[in-house]
CSV table of C-alpha atoms and ligand atoms in Angstrom, one decimal:
chain,number,residue,atom,x,y,z
Q,1,UNK,CA,-49.6,-62.0,39.0
Q,2,UNK,CA,-46.1,-60.6,38.4
Q,3,UNK,CA,-45.5,-56.9,39.2
Q,4,UNK,CA,-43.5,-55.1,36.6
Q,5,UNK,CA,-41.8,-51.8,37.3
Q,6,UNK,CA,-39.8,-49.4,35.2
Q,7,UNK,CA,-36.3,-49.3,36.7
Q,8,UNK,CA,-34.4,-46.1,36.1
Q,9,UNK,CA,-31.1,-47.9,36.7
Q,10,UNK,CA,-31.6,-50.4,33.8
Q,11,UNK,CA,-33.9,-48.1,31.8
Q,12,UNK,CA,-36.2,-51.1,31.4
Q,13,UNK,CA,-39.5,-52.5,32.7
Q,14,UNK,CA,-38.5,-55.5,34.8
Q,15,UNK,CA,-40.4,-58.2,36.8
Q,16,UNK,CA,-40.2,-57.2,40.4
Q,17,UNK,CA,-38.6,-59.8,42.6
Q,18,UNK,CA,-37.9,-58.9,46.2
Q,19,UNK,CA,-34.9,-60.2,48.1
Q,20,UNK,CA,-37.2,-61.6,50.8
Q,21,UNK,CA,-40.9,-61.9,50.1
Q,22,UNK,CA,-41.5,-61.9,53.8
Q,23,UNK,CA,-40.0,-58.4,54.1
Q,24,UNK,CA,-40.3,-56.3,51.0
Q,25,UNK,CA,-38.5,-53.0,51.5
Q,26,UNK,CA,-39.2,-49.6,50.0
Q,27,UNK,CA,-37.8,-46.2,50.6
Q,28,UNK,CA,-39.1,-42.9,49.3
Q,29,UNK,CA,-37.3,-39.6,49.8
Q,30,UNK,CA,-39.6,-37.4,51.9
Q,31,UNK,CA,-40.1,-33.7,52.4
Q,32,UNK,CA,-38.0,-30.9,53.8
Q,33,UNK,CA,-40.3,-29.6,56.5
Q,34,UNK,CA,-39.7,-25.8,56.4
Q,35,UNK,CA,-43.0,-24.7,54.7
Q,36,UNK,CA,-46.3,-26.0,53.3
Q,37,UNK,CA,-46.2,-28.8,50.7
Q,38,UNK,CA,-47.4,-27.8,47.2
Q,39,UNK,CA,-49.4,-30.2,45.0
Q,40,UNK,CA,-46.3,-31.3,43.1
Q,41,UNK,CA,-44.7,-32.4,46.4
Q,42,UNK,CA,-47.8,-34.7,46.8
Q,43,UNK,CA,-47.2,-36.6,43.6
Q,44,UNK,CA,-44.5,-39.0,44.9
Q,45,UNK,CA,-46.3,-39.8,48.1
Q,46,UNK,CA,-49.5,-40.5,46.2
Q,47,UNK,CA,-47.9,-42.5,43.4
Q,48,UNK,CA,-45.8,-44.6,45.7
Q,49,UNK,CA,-48.8,-45.1,48.1
Q,50,UNK,CA,-50.4,-46.9,45.2
Q,51,UNK,CA,-47.3,-49.1,45.0
Q,52,UNK,CA,-47.3,-49.7,48.8
Q,53,UNK,CA,-51.0,-50.8,48.5
Q,54,UNK,CA,-50.2,-53.1,45.5
Q,55,UNK,CA,-47.2,-54.7,47.3
Q,56,UNK,CA,-49.3,-55.2,50.5
Q,57,UNK,CA,-52.0,-56.9,48.5
Q,58,UNK,CA,-49.4,-59.1,46.7
Q,59,UNK,CA,-47.1,-60.0,49.6
Q,60,UNK,CA,-49.4,-59.4,52.7
Q,61,UNK,CA,-49.8,-56.2,54.7
Q,62,UNK,CA,-47.3,-57.3,57.3
Q,63,UNK,CA,-44.6,-58.2,54.8
Q,64,UNK,CA,-44.0,-54.8,53.3
Q,65,UNK,CA,-41.9,-52.3,55.1
Q,66,UNK,CA,-42.1,-48.7,53.8
Q,67,UNK,CA,-39.9,-45.8,55.0
Q,68,UNK,CA,-40.4,-42.2,54.0
Q,69,UNK,CA,-38.0,-39.8,55.7
Q,70,UNK,CA,-38.5,-36.3,57.1
Q,71,UNK,CA,-35.6,-33.9,56.4
Q,72,UNK,CA,-35.6,-31.8,59.5
Q,73,UNK,CA,-32.3,-29.9,59.1
Q,74,UNK,CA,-31.0,-28.1,56.0
Q,75,UNK,CA,-30.3,-24.6,54.7
Q,76,UNK,CA,-33.9,-23.7,54.1
Q,77,UNK,CA,-35.0,-24.7,57.6
Q,78,UNK,CA,-32.1,-22.8,59.2
Q,79,UNK,CA,-33.1,-19.8,57.0
Q,80,UNK,CA,-36.8,-20.1,58.1
Q,81,UNK,CA,-35.6,-20.2,61.8
Q,82,UNK,CA,-33.4,-17.2,61.4
Q,83,UNK,CA,-36.2,-15.3,59.6
Q,84,UNK,CA,-39.0,-16.0,62.2
Q,85,UNK,CA,-36.8,-16.1,65.3
Q,86,UNK,CA,-38.3,-19.5,66.1
Q,87,UNK,CA,-36.4,-22.6,67.2
Q,88,UNK,CA,-35.7,-25.0,64.4
Q,89,UNK,CA,-37.6,-27.8,66.2
Q,90,UNK,CA,-40.7,-25.7,66.4
Q,91,UNK,CA,-40.7,-25.0,62.7
Q,92,UNK,CA,-40.0,-28.6,61.7
Q,93,UNK,CA,-42.6,-30.0,64.1
Q,94,UNK,CA,-45.3,-27.6,62.8
Q,95,UNK,CA,-44.7,-28.3,59.1
Q,96,UNK,CA,-44.3,-32.0,59.7
Q,97,UNK,CA,-47.7,-32.1,61.4
Q,98,UNK,CA,-49.3,-30.1,58.5
Q,99,UNK,CA,-47.6,-32.4,55.9
Q,100,UNK,CA,-48.9,-35.5,57.6
Q,101,UNK,CA,-52.4,-34.1,57.8
Q,102,UNK,CA,-52.3,-33.1,54.1
Q,103,UNK,CA,-51.1,-36.5,53.0
Q,104,UNK,CA,-53.7,-38.2,55.2
Q,105,UNK,CA,-56.4,-36.1,53.5
Q,106,UNK,CA,-55.0,-37.4,50.2
Q,107,UNK,CA,-55.6,-40.9,51.3
Q,108,UNK,CA,-51.9,-41.7,51.8
Q,109,UNK,CA,-51.4,-44.6,54.2
Q,110,UNK,CA,-48.9,-43.8,57.0
Q,111,UNK,CA,-45.6,-45.4,56.0
Q,112,UNK,CA,-44.2,-48.1,58.4
Q,113,UNK,CA,-41.3,-45.7,59.3
Q,114,UNK,CA,-40.8,-42.0,59.2
Q,115,UNK,CA,-37.2,-41.6,60.2
Q,116,UNK,CA,-36.0,-38.0,60.9
Q,117,UNK,CA,-32.6,-36.9,59.7
Q,118,UNK,CA,-31.6,-35.3,63.1
Q,119,UNK,CA,-32.2,-38.7,64.8
Q,120,UNK,CA,-29.7,-40.5,62.5
Q,121,UNK,CA,-26.6,-38.2,62.7
Q,122,UNK,CA,-24.6,-41.0,64.4
Q,123,UNK,CA,-25.3,-43.4,61.6
Q,124,UNK,CA,-24.3,-40.8,59.0
Q,125,UNK,CA,-21.0,-40.2,60.8
Q,126,UNK,CA,-20.4,-43.9,60.9
Q,127,UNK,CA,-20.8,-44.2,57.1
Q,128,UNK,CA,-18.6,-41.2,56.5
Q,129,UNK,CA,-15.9,-42.7,58.7
Q,130,UNK,CA,-16.1,-45.9,56.7
Q,131,UNK,CA,-15.8,-44.0,53.4
Q,132,UNK,CA,-12.7,-42.1,54.7
Q,133,UNK,CA,-11.1,-45.4,55.8
Q,134,UNK,CA,-11.8,-47.0,52.4
Q,135,UNK,CA,-10.3,-44.0,50.6
Q,136,UNK,CA,-13.6,-42.8,49.1
Q,137,UNK,CA,-13.7,-39.6,51.2
Q,138,UNK,CA,-11.3,-37.0,52.6
Q,139,UNK,CA,-11.3,-34.0,54.8
Q,140,UNK,CA,-11.3,-30.6,52.9
Q,141,UNK,CA,-11.2,-27.1,54.4
Q,142,UNK,CA,-15.0,-27.0,55.0
Q,143,UNK,CA,-15.7,-30.5,56.0
Q,144,UNK,CA,-15.6,-34.0,54.5
Q,145,UNK,CA,-16.1,-34.6,50.8
Q,146,UNK,CA,-16.8,-37.7,48.7
Q,147,UNK,CA,-14.2,-38.3,46.1
Q,148,UNK,CA,-16.2,-39.0,42.9
Q,149,UNK,CA,-13.2,-40.5,40.8
Q,150,UNK,CA,-12.8,-43.1,43.5
Q,151,UNK,CA,-15.9,-44.9,42.3
Q,152,UNK,CA,-15.5,-46.5,38.9
Q,153,UNK,CA,-19.2,-46.7,38.1
Q,154,UNK,CA,-20.3,-43.3,39.5
Q,155,UNK,CA,-23.1,-41.9,37.2
Q,156,UNK,CA,-24.7,-45.2,36.4
Q,157,UNK,CA,-28.2,-44.1,37.6
Q,158,UNK,CA,-28.4,-40.8,35.7
Q,159,UNK,CA,-26.2,-41.8,32.8
Q,160,UNK,CA,-24.4,-38.5,33.1
Q,161,UNK,CA,-21.0,-38.2,31.6
Q,162,UNK,CA,-18.1,-36.7,33.5
Q,163,UNK,CA,-18.4,-33.5,31.3
Q,164,UNK,CA,-22.1,-33.1,32.3
Q,165,UNK,CA,-21.2,-33.5,35.9
Q,166,UNK,CA,-18.4,-31.0,36.2
Q,167,UNK,CA,-19.9,-28.4,33.9
Q,168,UNK,CA,-20.1,-25.2,35.9
Q,169,UNK,CA,-18.4,-26.6,39.0
Q,170,UNK,CA,-15.5,-24.4,40.1
Q,171,UNK,CA,-12.8,-26.2,41.9
Q,172,UNK,CA,-10.8,-23.3,43.3
Q,173,UNK,CA,-13.6,-21.7,45.3
Q,174,UNK,CA,-14.6,-24.8,47.3
Q,175,UNK,CA,-11.7,-25.1,49.7
Q,176,UNK,CA,-9.7,-28.2,49.3
Q,177,UNK,CA,-11.9,-30.0,46.7
Q,178,UNK,CA,-9.7,-32.5,44.8
Q,179,UNK,CA,-12.2,-32.9,41.9
Q,180,UNK,CA,-14.9,-30.6,40.7
Q,181,UNK,CA,-17.5,-33.4,41.0
Q,182,UNK,CA,-16.7,-34.2,44.7
Q,183,UNK,CA,-19.6,-33.5,47.0
Q,184,UNK,CA,-20.1,-32.7,50.7
Q,185,UNK,CA,-20.7,-35.5,53.2
Q,186,UNK,CA,-20.1,-33.3,56.3
Q,187,UNK,CA,-20.2,-29.6,56.4
Q,188,UNK,CA,-18.2,-27.7,59.0
Q,189,UNK,CA,-20.3,-25.4,61.1
Q,190,UNK,CA,-20.2,-21.8,60.0
Q,191,UNK,CA,-20.1,-18.9,62.4
Q,192,UNK,CA,-23.7,-17.7,63.1
Q,193,UNK,CA,-25.3,-21.1,62.5
Q,194,UNK,CA,-27.6,-22.0,65.4
Q,195,UNK,CA,-26.4,-24.5,68.0
Q,196,UNK,CA,-29.3,-26.9,67.2
Q,197,UNK,CA,-28.0,-27.2,63.7
Q,198,UNK,CA,-24.5,-28.5,64.7
Q,199,UNK,CA,-23.3,-31.9,66.0
Q,200,UNK,CA,-19.9,-33.0,67.2
Q,201,UNK,CA,-18.0,-35.2,64.8
Q,202,UNK,CA,-14.4,-36.5,64.3
Q,203,UNK,CA,-14.0,-33.6,61.9
Q,204,UNK,CA,-15.2,-30.9,64.4
Q,205,UNK,CA,-18.7,-29.5,64.8
Q,206,UNK,CA,-20.9,-29.4,61.8
Q,207,UNK,CA,-23.9,-30.9,60.1
Q,208,UNK,CA,-24.4,-33.6,57.5
Q,209,UNK,CA,-24.5,-32.9,53.7
Q,210,UNK,CA,-27.9,-33.5,52.1
Q,211,UNK,CA,-27.4,-36.9,50.5
Q,212,UNK,CA,-25.8,-38.8,53.4
Q,213,UNK,CA,-29.0,-38.7,55.5
Q,214,UNK,CA,-30.9,-41.0,53.2
Q,215,UNK,CA,-28.0,-43.5,53.0
Q,216,UNK,CA,-28.0,-43.6,56.8
Q,217,UNK,CA,-31.7,-43.7,57.4
Q,218,UNK,CA,-32.4,-46.3,54.7
Q,219,UNK,CA,-29.7,-48.6,56.2
Q,220,UNK,CA,-30.9,-48.1,59.8
Q,221,UNK,CA,-34.6,-48.8,59.2
Q,222,UNK,CA,-34.6,-51.1,56.1
Q,223,UNK,CA,-31.1,-52.5,55.6
Q,224,UNK,CA,-28.1,-52.1,53.3
Q,225,UNK,CA,-29.8,-53.2,50.1
Q,226,UNK,CA,-33.4,-51.9,49.5
Q,227,UNK,CA,-35.8,-53.6,47.1
Q,228,UNK,CA,-37.2,-50.3,45.9
Q,229,UNK,CA,-36.0,-46.7,46.2
Q,230,UNK,CA,-38.2,-44.0,44.8
Q,231,UNK,CA,-38.7,-40.3,44.5
Q,232,UNK,CA,-39.3,-37.5,42.0
Q,233,UNK,CA,-37.4,-37.3,38.7
Q,234,UNK,CA,-35.4,-34.3,39.9
Q,235,UNK,CA,-33.8,-36.5,42.6
Q,236,UNK,CA,-32.0,-38.8,40.1
Q,237,UNK,CA,-29.1,-36.4,39.9
Q,238,UNK,CA,-27.4,-35.5,42.1
Q,239,UNK,CA,-29.4,-36.8,45.1
Q,240,UNK,CA,-29.9,-40.5,44.2
Q,241,UNK,CA,-26.6,-40.8,42.3
Q,242,UNK,CA,-24.8,-39.6,45.4
Q,243,UNK,CA,-26.8,-41.9,47.8
Q,244,UNK,CA,-25.7,-44.8,45.6
Q,245,UNK,CA,-22.0,-43.6,45.7
Q,246,UNK,CA,-22.1,-43.3,49.5
Q,247,UNK,CA,-24.0,-46.5,50.3
Q,248,UNK,CA,-22.3,-48.7,47.7
Q,249,UNK,CA,-18.8,-47.6,48.5
Q,250,UNK,CA,-19.4,-48.0,52.2
Q,251,UNK,CA,-21.2,-51.3,52.1
Q,252,UNK,CA,-19.9,-53.0,49.0
Q,253,UNK,CA,-23.4,-54.0,47.8
Q,254,UNK,CA,-26.2,-52.4,45.7
Q,255,UNK,CA,-28.1,-49.7,47.5
Q,256,UNK,CA,-31.4,-50.7,45.9
Q,257,UNK,CA,-32.5,-53.1,43.2
Q,258,UNK,CA,-35.3,-51.1,41.7
Q,259,UNK,CA,-35.2,-47.3,41.3
Q,260,UNK,CA,-38.5,-45.6,40.5
Q,261,UNK,CA,-39.0,-41.9,39.6
Q,262,UNK,CA,-42.2,-39.9,39.1
Q,263,UNK,CA,-42.6,-37.3,36.4
Q,264,UNK,CA,-43.2,-33.6,37.2
Q,265,UNK,CA,-46.4,-31.9,37.8
Q,266,UNK,CA,-47.0,-28.6,36.0
Q,267,UNK,CA,-49.7,-26.0,36.7
Q,268,UNK,CA,-51.7,-25.0,33.6
Q,269,UNK,CA,-48.8,-26.1,31.4
Q,270,UNK,CA,-46.3,-23.9,33.3
Q,271,UNK,CA,-43.6,-25.1,35.6
Q,272,UNK,CA,-44.8,-24.5,39.1
Q,273,UNK,CA,-42.6,-21.9,40.6
Q,274,UNK,CA,-42.9,-19.2,43.3
Q,275,UNK,CA,-41.7,-16.5,40.9
Q,276,UNK,CA,-44.5,-17.4,38.5
Q,277,UNK,CA,-47.0,-17.2,41.3
Q,278,UNK,CA,-48.6,-20.5,40.3
Q,279,UNK,CA,-47.7,-22.6,43.3
Q,280,UNK,CA,-50.8,-24.4,44.7
Q,281,UNK,CA,-50.4,-25.6,48.3
Q,282,UNK,CA,-52.2,-28.8,49.2
Q,283,UNK,CA,-53.3,-27.0,52.3
Q,284,UNK,CA,-55.2,-24.4,50.2
Q,285,UNK,CA,-56.5,-26.8,47.6
Q,286,UNK,CA,-58.1,-28.8,50.4
Q,287,UNK,CA,-60.2,-25.8,51.4
Q,288,UNK,CA,-61.9,-26.0,48.0
Q,289,UNK,CA,-61.7,-29.6,47.0
Q,290,UNK,CA,-62.1,-32.9,48.7
Q,291,UNK,CA,-58.8,-34.7,49.3
Q,292,UNK,CA,-60.1,-37.7,47.4
Q,293,UNK,CA,-60.7,-35.5,44.3
Q,294,UNK,CA,-57.1,-34.2,44.5
Q,295,UNK,CA,-55.9,-37.8,44.8
Q,296,UNK,CA,-57.8,-38.9,41.8
Q,297,UNK,CA,-56.5,-36.0,39.8
Q,298,UNK,CA,-52.9,-37.0,40.7
Q,299,UNK,CA,-53.6,-40.6,39.7
Q,300,UNK,CA,-55.3,-39.6,36.4
Q,301,UNK,CA,-51.9,-39.7,34.5
Q,302,UNK,CA,-49.2,-42.4,34.6
Q,303,UNK,CA,-46.8,-41.6,37.4
Q,304,UNK,CA,-43.7,-41.4,35.0
Q,305,UNK,CA,-45.4,-38.9,32.7
Q,306,UNK,CA,-45.6,-35.2,33.2
Q,307,UNK,CA,-49.0,-34.2,34.6
Q,308,UNK,CA,-50.7,-30.9,33.9
Q,309,UNK,CA,-52.8,-29.8,36.9
Q,310,UNK,CA,-55.7,-27.7,35.8
Q,311,UNK,CA,-59.1,-26.6,37.0
Q,312,UNK,CA,-60.8,-28.8,34.5
Q,313,UNK,CA,-58.8,-31.8,35.7
Q,314,UNK,CA,-60.2,-31.2,39.1
Q,315,UNK,CA,-63.8,-30.7,37.9
Q,316,UNK,CA,-63.5,-33.9,35.9
Q,317,UNK,CA,-62.0,-35.8,38.8
Q,318,UNK,CA,-64.9,-34.6,41.1
Q,319,UNK,CA,-67.4,-35.7,38.4
Q,320,UNK,CA,-65.8,-39.1,38.2
Q,321,UNK,CA,-66.0,-39.7,41.9
Q,322,UNK,CA,-69.6,-38.5,42.0
Q,323,UNK,CA,-70.4,-41.1,39.3
Q,324,UNK,CA,-68.6,-43.9,41.2
Q,325,UNK,CA,-70.1,-43.1,44.6
Q,326,UNK,CA,-73.5,-42.8,43.0
Q,327,UNK,CA,-73.2,-46.3,41.5
Q,328,UNK,CA,-72.2,-47.6,45.0
Q,329,UNK,CA,-75.1,-45.7,46.6
Q,330,UNK,CA,-77.7,-47.2,44.2
Q,331,UNK,CA,-76.6,-50.7,45.1
Q,332,UNK,CA,-78.3,-50.7,48.4
Q,333,UNK,CA,-77.1,-54.1,49.5
Q,334,UNK,CA,-74.3,-55.7,51.6
Q,335,UNK,CA,-71.2,-56.0,49.4
Q,336,UNK,CA,-69.6,-59.4,48.9
Q,337,UNK,CA,-66.1,-59.9,50.3
Q,338,UNK,CA,-64.2,-60.3,47.0
Q,339,UNK,CA,-60.7,-59.5,45.7
Q,340,UNK,CA,-60.0,-56.6,43.4
Q,341,UNK,CA,-61.0,-57.3,39.8
Q,342,UNK,CA,-58.3,-58.8,37.6
Q,343,UNK,CA,-58.3,-55.9,35.2
Q,344,UNK,CA,-57.5,-53.4,37.9
Q,345,UNK,CA,-54.8,-55.6,39.4
Q,346,UNK,CA,-53.3,-56.2,36.0
Q,347,UNK,CA,-53.2,-52.5,35.2
Q,348,UNK,CA,-51.5,-51.6,38.4
Q,349,UNK,CA,-49.1,-54.5,38.1
Q,350,UNK,CA,-48.0,-53.1,34.8
Q,351,UNK,CA,-45.8,-50.4,36.2
Q,352,UNK,CA,-48.6,-48.8,38.1
Q,353,UNK,CA,-50.9,-47.9,35.2
Q,354,UNK,CA,-53.4,-45.9,37.2
Q,355,UNK,CA,-55.2,-44.4,34.2
Q,356,UNK,CA,-56.0,-47.9,32.9
Q,357,UNK,CA,-57.0,-49.0,36.4
Q,358,UNK,CA,-59.3,-46.1,36.7
Q,359,UNK,CA,-60.8,-46.9,33.3
Q,360,UNK,CA,-61.5,-50.5,34.6
Q,361,UNK,CA,-63.1,-49.1,37.7
Q,362,UNK,CA,-65.3,-46.8,35.6
Q,363,UNK,CA,-66.3,-49.7,33.4
Q,364,UNK,CA,-67.3,-51.6,36.5
Q,365,UNK,CA,-69.5,-48.7,37.5
Q,366,UNK,CA,-71.2,-48.7,34.1
Q,367,UNK,CA,-71.8,-52.5,34.5
Q,368,UNK,CA,-73.2,-51.9,38.0
Q,369,UNK,CA,-75.6,-49.2,36.7
Q,370,UNK,CA,-77.1,-51.7,34.2
Q,371,UNK,CA,-77.0,-54.7,36.5
Q,372,UNK,CA,-79.9,-56.7,38.0
Q,373,UNK,CA,-80.1,-56.4,41.8
Q,374,UNK,CA,-79.0,-60.0,42.3
Q,375,UNK,CA,-75.6,-59.0,40.8
Q,376,UNK,CA,-75.2,-56.0,43.1
Q,377,UNK,CA,-73.4,-57.7,46.0
Q,378,UNK,CA,-70.6,-58.9,43.7
Q,379,UNK,CA,-70.3,-55.7,41.8
Q,380,UNK,CA,-70.3,-53.6,44.9
Q,381,UNK,CA,-67.7,-55.8,46.4
Q,382,UNK,CA,-65.5,-55.5,43.3
Q,383,UNK,CA,-65.8,-51.8,43.2
Q,384,UNK,CA,-64.9,-51.4,46.9
Q,385,UNK,CA,-61.9,-53.8,46.5
Q,386,UNK,CA,-60.7,-51.9,43.5
Q,387,UNK,CA,-61.1,-48.7,45.4
Q,388,UNK,CA,-59.2,-50.0,48.4
Q,389,UNK,CA,-56.3,-50.9,46.1
Q,390,UNK,CA,-56.3,-47.4,44.6
Q,391,UNK,CA,-57.0,-45.6,47.9
Q,392,UNK,CA,-60.4,-44.4,46.7
Q,393,UNK,CA,-64.1,-45.0,47.4
Q,394,UNK,CA,-63.7,-45.9,51.1
Q,395,UNK,CA,-66.2,-43.3,52.4
Q,396,UNK,CA,-69.8,-44.0,53.0
Q,397,UNK,CA,-71.5,-43.1,49.7
Q,398,UNK,CA,-74.2,-41.3,51.6
Q,399,UNK,CA,-71.5,-39.1,53.2
Q,400,UNK,CA,-70.1,-38.3,49.9
Q,401,UNK,CA,-73.5,-37.2,48.7
Q,402,UNK,CA,-74.1,-35.2,51.9
Q,403,UNK,CA,-70.7,-33.5,51.2
Q,404,UNK,CA,-72.6,-32.1,48.2
Q,405,UNK,CA,-75.6,-31.3,50.3
Q,406,UNK,CA,-73.7,-29.3,52.8
Q,407,UNK,CA,-72.2,-27.4,49.9
Q,408,UNK,CA,-75.7,-26.7,48.7
Q,409,UNK,CA,-76.7,-25.6,52.2
Q,410,UNK,CA,-73.8,-23.1,52.3
Q,411,UNK,CA,-74.9,-21.6,48.9
Q,412,UNK,CA,-78.5,-21.5,50.0
Q,413,UNK,CA,-77.5,-19.6,53.1
Q,414,UNK,CA,-75.6,-17.0,51.0
Q,415,UNK,CA,-78.5,-16.6,48.7
Q,416,UNK,CA,-80.8,-16.1,51.6
Q,417,UNK,CA,-78.4,-13.5,53.0
Q,418,UNK,CA,-78.5,-11.6,49.8
Q,419,UNK,CA,-82.4,-11.6,49.7
Q,420,UNK,CA,-82.3,-10.3,53.3
Q,421,UNK,CA,-79.8,-7.6,52.4
Q,422,UNK,CA,-81.9,-6.5,49.4
Q,423,UNK,CA,-85.0,-6.3,51.7
Q,424,UNK,CA,-83.0,-4.1,54.1
Q,425,UNK,CA,-82.0,-2.0,51.1
Q,426,UNK,CA,-78.3,-2.9,51.7
Q,427,UNK,CA,-77.5,-3.1,48.0
Q,428,UNK,CA,-73.8,-3.0,48.5
Q,429,UNK,CA,-73.9,-6.2,50.7
Q,430,UNK,CA,-76.4,-7.8,48.2
Q,431,UNK,CA,-74.0,-7.1,45.4
Q,432,UNK,CA,-71.0,-8.3,47.3
Q,433,UNK,CA,-72.7,-11.7,47.8
Q,434,UNK,CA,-73.7,-11.9,44.2
Q,435,UNK,CA,-70.1,-11.3,43.1
Q,436,UNK,CA,-68.8,-13.8,45.6
Q,437,UNK,CA,-71.0,-16.5,44.2
Q,438,UNK,CA,-70.3,-15.5,40.6
Q,439,UNK,CA,-66.6,-16.0,41.4
Q,440,UNK,CA,-67.4,-19.6,42.3
Q,441,UNK,CA,-69.3,-20.0,39.0
Q,442,UNK,CA,-72.8,-19.7,40.6
Q,443,UNK,CA,-75.5,-17.6,39.1
Q,444,UNK,CA,-78.4,-16.2,41.1
Q,445,UNK,CA,-81.8,-16.1,39.4
Q,446,UNK,CA,-84.3,-13.7,40.9
Q,447,UNK,CA,-88.0,-14.5,40.3
Q,448,UNK,CA,-91.4,-13.7,41.7
Q,449,UNK,CA,-91.2,-16.6,44.2
Q,450,UNK,CA,-87.8,-15.6,45.5
Q,451,UNK,CA,-84.2,-16.3,44.4
Q,452,UNK,CA,-82.7,-19.6,43.2
Q,453,UNK,CA,-79.2,-20.4,41.9
Q,454,UNK,CA,-77.5,-22.6,39.5
Q,455,UNK,CA,-73.9,-23.5,38.5
Q,456,UNK,CA,-72.8,-22.1,35.1
N,501,AMP,P1,-38.6,-31.1,48.3
N,501,AMP,O1,-39.4,-30.9,49.6
N,501,AMP,O2,-38.5,-29.9,47.4
N,501,AMP,O3,-37.3,-31.8,48.4
N,501,AMP,O4,-39.5,-32.1,47.3
N,501,AMP,C1,-40.1,-33.2,47.9
N,501,AMP,C2,-40.5,-34.2,46.7
N,501,AMP,O5,-41.4,-33.6,45.9
N,501,AMP,C3,-39.3,-34.6,45.9
N,501,AMP,O6,-39.4,-36.0,45.7
N,501,AMP,C4,-39.5,-33.9,44.6
N,501,AMP,O7,-39.0,-34.7,43.5
N,501,AMP,C5,-41.0,-33.8,44.5
N,501,AMP,N1,-41.4,-32.7,43.7
N,501,AMP,C6,-41.2,-31.4,43.8
N,501,AMP,N2,-41.8,-30.6,42.9
N,501,AMP,C7,-42.5,-31.5,42.1
N,501,AMP,C8,-43.3,-31.3,41.0
N,501,AMP,N3,-43.6,-30.1,40.5
N,501,AMP,N4,-43.9,-32.4,40.4
N,501,AMP,C9,-43.6,-33.6,41.0
N,501,AMP,N5,-42.8,-33.9,42.0
N,501,AMP,C10,-42.3,-32.8,42.6
N,502,ZN,ZN1,-33.1,-39.2,49.7
């Protein structure tokens, strides 16, 4: 079955055709590891993990090469190091580890490569040298700049006009800029910047600009032309536009054939932002919700559409998984080894239509709940295969149910603690426990036989 993907470059849904079906390549811009990832940051890794799984199913697991980089040097990281007094490498190692644990909890398969920017500085310098030689870049007062007017089709990804691009840019303040749209390839070291954030170069000590790292890493681990390059919508301009400018002017060939971008996640209809105080970290959400529930919530909308992340979306996602796992649990038989059902494959092959794929999976559970036992091995096999393609349902259904049981045990223990506090006439403690449970939506009911609880 053909895979069709919406290509930002052509603004059309196109049939995906890799350059070499034995080595399908995909690159997704990864995180800057200076702090915890919020749930919006998890949207690209989860959306493109589904694509990775689909491509592996279609071309074979060993024939898909996926790189997601780690940005381990930039202004925010340097700032965090200065603020905490810790070495840069300590901060980046810590937040990279947390990021990988968080993504793994969301069922994200480890990409084939996780290149680090600081390990590819030589490759970046090489591309910048080529750009200077070819007349696409020049040395300014504060480093090396890409000269935007030197590229005739600059702006083709975002469709921005020259007026859009230079609006607000001030030529005179940025030393030696020849055009307001020109952007930094190499930034000369500033006094006070730490020694770990500077590298020698033909233009003196400094560090790479933001965009050049992806051009160098993508080339080093995947090649000069990628099949797929993806990331969040906010990266189309300037990041991806500038990656295209650098790579295409240096190599004389397309940087990627298919450009995919996910829509933004909002929190209760508001833009997630630190100043609004509605930023939810994956790390914190995982204390309250199973990673699989968060994953399903992220997949509940189409990846290109905005997604509103709400408490009711999480409750619904949890209920959906309970229902799916219960259907699996009821079919107490060995599952057949079967492929994922056509409906699920077709939905995902149509530009990763996860809402439709989930509806197909749900219909399968309905069928399973009504089926005769002789049909169970096939239906169970189909549900598990669909789940594997979506990155869901791979846990032992008994375990999933026990997850609930341990939750019940925790609440039982709190209720028992409250009964004991009341007996000891510690009413303040009894009240504190009641309030704590009420905040979780749990009501305690006191009766002659003791106390019980229910969710309200
Ligand atoms: P950053 O670490 O800020 O560079 O972001 C890492 C990735 O998360 C980028 O691909 C962004 O496009 C993506 N991203 C950031 N915020 C959101 C959001 N609210 N919704 C969806 N994607 C986001
Ligand atoms: Zn990038």
